[in-house]
XYZ file of C-alpha atoms in Angstrom:
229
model
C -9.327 -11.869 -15.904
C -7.739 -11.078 -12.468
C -4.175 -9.743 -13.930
C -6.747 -7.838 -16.701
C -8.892 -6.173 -13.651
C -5.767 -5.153 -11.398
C -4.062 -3.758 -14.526
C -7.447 -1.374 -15.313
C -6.712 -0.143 -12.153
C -3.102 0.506 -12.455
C -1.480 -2.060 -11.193
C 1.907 -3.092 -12.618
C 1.343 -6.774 -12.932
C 4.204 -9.418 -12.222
C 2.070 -12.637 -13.616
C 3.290 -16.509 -12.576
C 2.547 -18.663 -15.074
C 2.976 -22.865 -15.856
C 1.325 -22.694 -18.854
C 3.130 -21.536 -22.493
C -0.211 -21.591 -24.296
C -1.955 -19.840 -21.237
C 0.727 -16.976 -21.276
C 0.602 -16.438 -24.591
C -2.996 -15.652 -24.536
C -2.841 -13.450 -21.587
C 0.433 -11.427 -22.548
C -2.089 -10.901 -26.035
C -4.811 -9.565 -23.647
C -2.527 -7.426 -21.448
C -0.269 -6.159 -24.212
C -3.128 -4.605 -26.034
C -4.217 -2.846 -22.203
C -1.042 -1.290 -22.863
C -0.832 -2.988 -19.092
C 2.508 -3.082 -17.578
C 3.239 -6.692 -16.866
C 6.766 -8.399 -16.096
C 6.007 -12.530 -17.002
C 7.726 -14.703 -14.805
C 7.972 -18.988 -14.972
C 8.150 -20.179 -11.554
C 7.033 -23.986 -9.848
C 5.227 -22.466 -6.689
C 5.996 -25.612 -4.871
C 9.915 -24.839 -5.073
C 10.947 -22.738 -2.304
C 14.172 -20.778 -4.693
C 11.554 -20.230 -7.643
C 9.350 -18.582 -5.141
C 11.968 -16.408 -4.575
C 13.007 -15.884 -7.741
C 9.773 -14.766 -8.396
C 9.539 -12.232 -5.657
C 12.587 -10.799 -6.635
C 11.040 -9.634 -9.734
C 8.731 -7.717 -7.907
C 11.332 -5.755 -6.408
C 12.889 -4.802 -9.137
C 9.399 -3.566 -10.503
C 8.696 -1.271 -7.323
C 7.891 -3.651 -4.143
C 4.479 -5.663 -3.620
C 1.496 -3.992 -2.550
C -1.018 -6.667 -3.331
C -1.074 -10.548 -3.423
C -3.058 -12.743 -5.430
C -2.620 -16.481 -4.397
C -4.277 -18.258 -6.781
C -2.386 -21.172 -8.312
C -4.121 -24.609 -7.775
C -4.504 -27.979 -9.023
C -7.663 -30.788 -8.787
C -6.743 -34.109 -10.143
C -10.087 -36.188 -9.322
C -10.141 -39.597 -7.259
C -11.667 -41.862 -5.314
C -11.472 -41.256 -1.597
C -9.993 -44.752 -1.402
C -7.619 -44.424 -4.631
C -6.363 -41.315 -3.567
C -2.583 -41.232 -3.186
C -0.277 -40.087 -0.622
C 1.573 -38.852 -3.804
C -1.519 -36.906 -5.338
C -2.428 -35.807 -1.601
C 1.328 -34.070 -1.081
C 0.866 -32.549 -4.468
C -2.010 -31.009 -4.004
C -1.719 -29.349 -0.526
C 1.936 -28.352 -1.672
C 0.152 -26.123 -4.539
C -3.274 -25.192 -3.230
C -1.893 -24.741 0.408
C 2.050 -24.768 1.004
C 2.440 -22.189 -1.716
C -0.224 -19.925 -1.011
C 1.319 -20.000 2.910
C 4.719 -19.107 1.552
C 3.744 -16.411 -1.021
C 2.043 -14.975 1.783
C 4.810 -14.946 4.019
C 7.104 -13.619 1.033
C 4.895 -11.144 0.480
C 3.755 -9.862 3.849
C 7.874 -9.060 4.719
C 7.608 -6.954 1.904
C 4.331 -5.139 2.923
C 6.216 -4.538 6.482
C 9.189 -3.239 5.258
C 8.144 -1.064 2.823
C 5.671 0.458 5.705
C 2.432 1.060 3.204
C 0.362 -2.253 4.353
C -1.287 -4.267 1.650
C -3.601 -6.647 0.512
C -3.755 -10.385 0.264
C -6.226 -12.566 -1.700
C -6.690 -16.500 -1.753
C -8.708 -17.801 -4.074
C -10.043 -20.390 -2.437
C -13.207 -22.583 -4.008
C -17.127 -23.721 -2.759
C -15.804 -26.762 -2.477
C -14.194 -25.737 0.730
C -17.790 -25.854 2.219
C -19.641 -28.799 0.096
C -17.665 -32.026 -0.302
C -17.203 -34.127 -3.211
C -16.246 -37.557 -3.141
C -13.148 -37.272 -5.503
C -12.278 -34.262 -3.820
C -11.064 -35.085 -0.605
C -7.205 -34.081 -1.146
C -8.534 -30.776 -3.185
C -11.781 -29.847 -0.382
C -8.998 -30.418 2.680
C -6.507 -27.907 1.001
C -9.012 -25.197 -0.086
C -10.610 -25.349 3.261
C -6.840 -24.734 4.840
C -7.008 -22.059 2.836
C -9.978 -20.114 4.210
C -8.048 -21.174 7.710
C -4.687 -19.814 6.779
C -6.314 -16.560 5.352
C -8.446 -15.706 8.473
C -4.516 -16.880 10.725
C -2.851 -14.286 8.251
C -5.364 -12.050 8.601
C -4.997 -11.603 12.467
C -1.216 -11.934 12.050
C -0.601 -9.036 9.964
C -3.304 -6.738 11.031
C -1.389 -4.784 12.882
C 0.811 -4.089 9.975
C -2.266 -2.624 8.179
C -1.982 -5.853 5.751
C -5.188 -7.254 4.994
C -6.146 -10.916 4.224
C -9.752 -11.750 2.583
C -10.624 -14.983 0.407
C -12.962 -15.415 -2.404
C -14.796 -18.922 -2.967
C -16.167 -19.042 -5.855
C -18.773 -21.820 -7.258
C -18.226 -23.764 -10.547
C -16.972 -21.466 -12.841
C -16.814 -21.772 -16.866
C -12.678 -22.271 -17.150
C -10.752 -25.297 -17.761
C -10.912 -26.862 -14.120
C -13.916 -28.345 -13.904
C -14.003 -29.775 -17.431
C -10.967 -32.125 -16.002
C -13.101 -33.777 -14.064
C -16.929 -33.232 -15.708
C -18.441 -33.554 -19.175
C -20.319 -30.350 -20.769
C -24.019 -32.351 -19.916
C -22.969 -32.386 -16.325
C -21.655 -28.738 -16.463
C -24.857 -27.692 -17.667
C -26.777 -29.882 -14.887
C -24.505 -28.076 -13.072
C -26.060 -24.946 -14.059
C -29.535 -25.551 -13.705
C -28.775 -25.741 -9.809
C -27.823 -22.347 -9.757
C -30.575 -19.810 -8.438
C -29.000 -16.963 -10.911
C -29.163 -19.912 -14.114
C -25.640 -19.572 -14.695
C -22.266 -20.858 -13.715
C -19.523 -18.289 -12.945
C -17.351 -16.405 -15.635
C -13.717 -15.033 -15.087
C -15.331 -12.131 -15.268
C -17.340 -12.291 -12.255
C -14.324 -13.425 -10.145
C -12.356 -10.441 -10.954
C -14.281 -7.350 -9.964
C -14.269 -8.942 -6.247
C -10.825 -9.338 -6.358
C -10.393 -5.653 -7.435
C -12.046 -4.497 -4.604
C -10.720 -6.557 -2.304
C -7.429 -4.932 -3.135
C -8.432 -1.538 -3.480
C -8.667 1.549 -0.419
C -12.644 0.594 -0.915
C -12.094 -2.559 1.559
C -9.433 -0.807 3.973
C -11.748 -1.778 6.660
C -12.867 -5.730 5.540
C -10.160 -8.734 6.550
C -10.282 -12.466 7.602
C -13.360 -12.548 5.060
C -14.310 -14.967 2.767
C -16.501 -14.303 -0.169
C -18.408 -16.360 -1.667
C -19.117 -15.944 -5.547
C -21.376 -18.711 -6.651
C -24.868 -17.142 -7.794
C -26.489 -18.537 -4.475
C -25.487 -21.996 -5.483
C -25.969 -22.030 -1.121
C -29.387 -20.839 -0.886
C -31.670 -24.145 -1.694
């Protein structure tokens, strides 16, 4: 939904994906935008692939606008978490996202047009879980590293914002929670709903678009005042 809502604006996509059956479906959705898109395979937690990566974007123009948003949750127990699923996670949901940014922001400087950055961080950042400790410490990094960025590049007229959303109806949370607890899930919402793709997107848009030249170091949160009660 992201890729689909920067292409409707004219952005020429270059998409990172894990996931054959995932690409598939999105180079379907894209193709019939008649969106430019240039697909590339890439393990965010290796430091060459990352750069592979990027170098695709320079051959497509430069990069004006990053979207970190690769992540992983694998539930456990505080106390059966391992150092192994720990380094895993922060490597994907945190290291990554650091060095994407860094990859990108050289870019933004050198091509002398500033940019715009955006983490997708998660709620969970701000209400624990107790089989989320690994996953709640990297997301909340996250919101860190995007409000560090954010002062670091400023003066390069590169912005940095986050977006948190709440539980939202995609595969991640049904890793970890059956459809009755989704739905209890839902009931908790003030705005009866969980999140959609769909609402995700449109902030993202904006946050990348001359509408938020002035808003940086921001997080925003997209969770149908989930925070409220």
């Amino acid at each position: 939904a992201i890729a689909v809502a920067l292409a409707q604006a004219g952005a020429h996509i270059v998409a990172n994906y894990l996931d054959e059956d995932a690409a598939a479906s999105g180079m379907r959705t894209l193709s019939k935008l008649g969106a430019r898109v240039t697909w590339v395979k890439a393990d965010l937690t290796d430091t060459t692939q990352i750069a592979h990566l990027f170098a695709q974007a320079d051959a497509q123009g430069g990069v004006d606008i990053l979207v970190n948003n690769a992540a992983i949750f694998p539930r456990a127990d505080f106390l059966d978490l391992t150092e192994a699923m720990w380094d895993q996670t922060l490597a994907v949901n945190l290291k990554a996202p650091f060095l994407c940014t860094q990859q990108a922001a050289r870019r933004m400087i050198a091509q002398g047009r500033g940019g715009s950055i955006i983490n997708i961080t998660s709620g969970a950042a701000f209400r624990s879980s107790p089989k989320a400790a690994h996953y709640v410490s990297s997301k909340a990094g996250l919101v860190g590293l995007t409000r560090a960025s954010a002062m670091a590049l400023a003066a390069h007229r590169i912005r940095v914002n986050a977006v948190a959303p709440g539980i939202t109806d995609t595969a991640q949370p049904r890793q970890g929670m059956s459809e009755d607890e989704i739905h209890a899930a839902a009931d908790q919402v003030p705005l009866g709903r969980i999140a959609s793709a769909s609402d995700i997107a449109p902030i993202v848009q904006f946050l990348a678009s001359a509408g938020a030249a002035h808003v940086t170091g921001q997080t925003w949160h997209v969770n149908g005042g989930q925070y409220l009660a």
